[in-house]
Short mmCIF file of C-alpha atoms in Angstrom, two decimals:
data_model
loop_
_atom_site.label_atom_id
_atom_site.label_comp_id
_atom_site.label_asym_id
_atom_site.label_seq_id
_atom_site.Cartn_x
_atom_site.Cartn_y
_atom_site.Cartn_z
CA LEU A 1237 0.10 -0.08 0.22
CA THR A 1238 2.99 2.27 0.84
CA ASP A 1239 4.39 2.53 -2.54
CA ALA A 1240 1.48 2.70 -4.44
CA MET A 1241 0.10 5.64 -2.25
CA LYS A 1242 3.30 7.20 -2.75
CA CYS A 1243 3.20 6.82 -6.77
CA CYS A 1244 -0.43 8.39 -6.47
CA GLY A 1245 1.08 11.74 -4.95
CA PHE A 1246 0.69 10.87 -1.29
CA SER A 1247 3.33 11.54 1.48
CA GLU A 1248 3.55 9.24 4.41
CA THR A 1249 4.03 10.19 8.06
CA ILE A 1250 4.53 7.14 10.55
CA SER A 1251 3.61 7.58 14.36
CA GLY A 1252 4.80 5.44 17.12
CA GLY A 1253 5.00 2.55 14.58
CA VAL A 1254 1.51 2.00 14.86
CA SER A 1255 -0.33 4.98 12.88
CA VAL A 1256 0.29 5.63 9.27
CA THR A 1257 -1.08 9.06 7.71
CA TYR A 1258 -1.20 9.71 4.04
CA ALA A 1259 -1.66 13.15 2.85
CA PRO A 1260 -1.53 14.56 -0.85
CA THR A 1261 1.52 16.23 -1.68
CA SER A 1262 3.08 18.06 -4.72
CA ALA A 1263 6.49 17.33 -3.66
CA VAL A 1264 8.55 14.84 -5.28
CA ILE A 1265 6.35 11.88 -6.40
CA PRO A 1266 8.22 8.47 -7.01
CA SER A 1267 7.26 6.44 -9.84
CA CYS A 1268 7.10 2.45 -9.87
CA THR A 1269 6.77 -0.55 -11.87
CA VAL A 1270 3.62 -2.23 -12.09
CA ALA A 1271 3.27 -6.01 -13.03
CA VAL A 1272 0.56 -8.41 -13.68
CA TYR A 1273 1.02 -12.16 -13.68
CA GLU A 1274 -1.31 -14.06 -15.91
CA GLY A 1275 -0.82 -17.78 -16.01
CA SER A 1276 -1.06 -20.84 -15.63
CA TYR A 1277 0.70 -21.52 -19.32
CA GLY A 1278 3.57 -23.94 -19.65
CA ASP A 1279 3.94 -27.41 -17.88
CA ALA A 1280 4.39 -26.05 -14.17
CA ALA A 1281 1.47 -24.45 -12.14
CA THR A 1282 3.98 -21.71 -11.52
CA ASP A 1283 4.69 -20.79 -14.95
CA CYS A 1284 2.90 -17.56 -16.44
CA VAL A 1285 3.20 -14.32 -18.58
CA ILE A 1286 4.19 -11.36 -16.77
CA LYS A 1287 3.41 -8.03 -18.11
CA LYS A 1288 4.73 -4.72 -16.93
CA ILE A 1289 4.55 -1.16 -17.08
CA HIS A 1290 7.55 1.14 -15.59
CA GLY A 1291 7.82 4.91 -14.84
CA ALA A 1292 4.29 4.33 -13.54
CA ARG A 1293 2.30 7.00 -11.55
CA GLY A 1294 -1.44 6.50 -10.55
CA ARG A 1295 -4.94 7.55 -9.65
CA VAL A 1296 -6.37 6.31 -6.39
CA THR A 1297 -10.10 6.16 -5.07
CA PHE A 1298 -11.37 5.18 -1.38
CA SER A 1299 -14.64 3.54 -0.73
CA PHE A 1300 -15.88 3.03 2.94
CA GLU A 1301 -19.40 1.53 3.84
CA ASN A 1302 -20.78 0.74 7.13
CA GLY A 1303 -19.28 -2.35 8.64
CA GLN A 1304 -17.34 -3.29 5.82
CA ILE A 1305 -13.56 -3.00 5.17
CA ALA A 1306 -12.42 -0.07 3.36
CA ARG A 1307 -11.36 -0.37 -0.23
CA VAL A 1308 -8.64 1.31 -2.13
CA ASN A 1309 -8.55 1.14 -6.02
CA PHE A 1310 -5.61 2.03 -7.72
CA GLU A 1311 -4.93 2.62 -11.78
CA PHE A 1312 -1.40 3.06 -13.00
CA VAL A 1313 -0.19 4.48 -16.16
CA GLY A 1314 3.02 3.94 -17.30
CA THR A 1315 5.88 3.05 -20.08
CA TYR A 1316 5.02 -0.20 -21.59
CA ASN A 1317 7.39 -3.44 -21.05
CA ALA A 1318 7.27 -6.24 -23.66
CA PRO A 1319 5.73 -9.08 -22.19
CA ALA A 1320 8.02 -12.15 -20.56
CA ASP A 1321 7.57 -15.70 -19.44
CA GLY A 1322 8.29 -15.90 -15.86
CA SER A 1323 6.80 -17.45 -12.41
CA PHE A 1324 4.26 -16.59 -10.07
CA LEU A 1325 5.42 -14.69 -6.74
CA THR A 1326 5.16 -16.08 -3.25
CA VAL A 1327 2.98 -13.50 -1.50
CA PRO A 1328 3.39 -13.75 2.03
CA ALA A 1329 -0.20 -13.74 4.61
CA ILE A 1330 -0.98 -10.42 6.02
CA ALA A 1331 -0.54 -10.86 9.61
CA VAL A 1332 -3.26 -8.05 10.76
CA ASP A 1333 -6.98 -8.23 9.94
CA PRO A 1334 -8.18 -4.86 8.52
CA GLU A 1335 -10.59 -2.98 10.78
CA PRO A 1336 -14.31 -2.35 9.54
CA PHE A 1337 -15.46 1.11 8.95
CA LEU A 1338 -17.00 1.72 12.58
CA ASN A 1339 -16.71 3.97 15.40
CA CYS A 1340 -14.88 6.22 13.47
CA GLY A 1341 -14.58 9.84 14.20
CA LEU A 1342 -15.73 12.16 11.03
CA THR A 1343 -15.99 15.94 10.69
CA TYR A 1344 -17.25 17.47 7.62
CA ASP A 1345 -17.70 21.56 7.30
CA GLY A 1346 -17.62 21.62 10.91
CA VAL A 1347 -19.90 19.31 11.83
CA SER A 1348 -19.20 15.86 13.65
CA THR A 1349 -22.64 14.56 14.25
CA PHE A 1350 -23.47 13.25 10.43
CA ARG A 1351 -24.76 9.45 10.79
CA VAL A 1352 -22.82 7.96 7.82
CA ASP A 1353 -23.70 5.13 5.94
CA SER A 1354 -21.19 5.28 3.21
CA LEU A 1355 -17.82 7.50 2.16
CA SER A 1356 -16.13 7.72 -1.07
CA ILE A 1357 -13.26 10.10 -2.18
CA ASP A 1358 -11.76 9.91 -5.76
CA MET A 1359 -8.42 11.98 -5.93
CA GLN A 1360 -9.09 12.47 -9.91
CA ASN A 1361 -5.12 12.71 -10.46
CA GLN A 1362 -4.42 13.68 -13.81
CA ILE A 1363 -1.72 11.52 -15.57
CA SER A 1364 0.54 12.51 -18.80
CA MET A 1365 3.09 10.65 -20.43
CA ARG A 1366 6.42 12.39 -20.59
CA PRO A 1367 7.51 12.39 -24.20
CA ASP A 1368 11.04 11.07 -25.18
CA VAL A 1369 11.96 10.46 -28.68
CA THR A 1370 15.16 8.52 -27.32
CA LYS A 1371 12.92 5.52 -26.04
CA PRO A 1372 11.46 2.80 -28.02
CA THR A 1373 7.92 3.67 -27.03
CA GLY A 1374 8.43 7.35 -27.41
CA PHE A 1375 7.70 8.01 -23.76
CA PHE A 1376 10.01 8.41 -20.68
CA THR A 1377 7.70 8.02 -17.71
CA ALA A 1378 4.03 9.02 -16.33
CA ALA A 1379 3.71 12.35 -14.58
CA LEU A 1380 1.12 13.49 -12.34
CA THR A 1381 0.25 16.91 -13.73
CA GLY A 1382 -2.89 17.76 -11.46
CA ARG A 1383 -5.75 16.45 -9.28
CA ASN A 1384 -9.37 17.29 -8.62
CA PRO A 1385 -10.75 15.49 -5.67
CA VAL A 1386 -14.39 14.70 -5.27
CA GLY A 1387 -16.29 12.81 -2.77
CA GLU A 1388 -19.59 11.49 -1.88
CA MET A 1389 -21.13 10.61 1.55
CA THR A 1390 -24.45 9.06 2.26
CA THR A 1391 -25.99 10.32 5.38
CA GLU A 1392 -29.41 10.50 7.18
CA GLN A 1393 -30.97 13.82 6.63
CA MET A 1394 -30.17 16.26 9.37
CA ASP A 1395 -32.26 19.53 10.73
CA VAL A 1396 -31.55 22.39 8.79
CA SER A 1397 -30.68 24.21 12.01
CA THR A 1398 -27.89 21.58 12.49
CA TYR A 1399 -26.42 21.46 8.78
CA ASP A 1400 -27.90 23.38 6.19
CA ALA A 1401 -26.93 21.20 2.85
CA PHE A 1402 -29.42 23.52 0.94
CA VAL A 1403 -26.87 26.38 1.23
#
């Protein structure tokens, strides 16, 4: 998650080794290599075709639903690499069970008494390819050139005196 978030234009702050905070940044945004392993092809169950892009930067959306585990979706743009034969990765098990979206503090527009059912955030990162005629693909890497975040929150209707959504 850490590398993907950084390649989508977020900084990371770790507090006491137990809390991680991500915040949008315009400072140096690293790129990454993204691979898809497709298979099984060939004789062994581990044989596959590996498809990669490098110099990638991405878009990210967040979805939170009452009682469910939060979802983070990534979409990356980068420079094409020719597919290659290979073997599947061995992925370690995750040692920590994710917490559901419950018992959370949430404040919007100065109001913290919303009864929230769901929340979604789309950072709407704008990605452009950096041209380079010296490269076989004609591109060097992807660049994050802007963002226009939008969100949606599903709540119970409140009294207008508590929060006037019609202003």
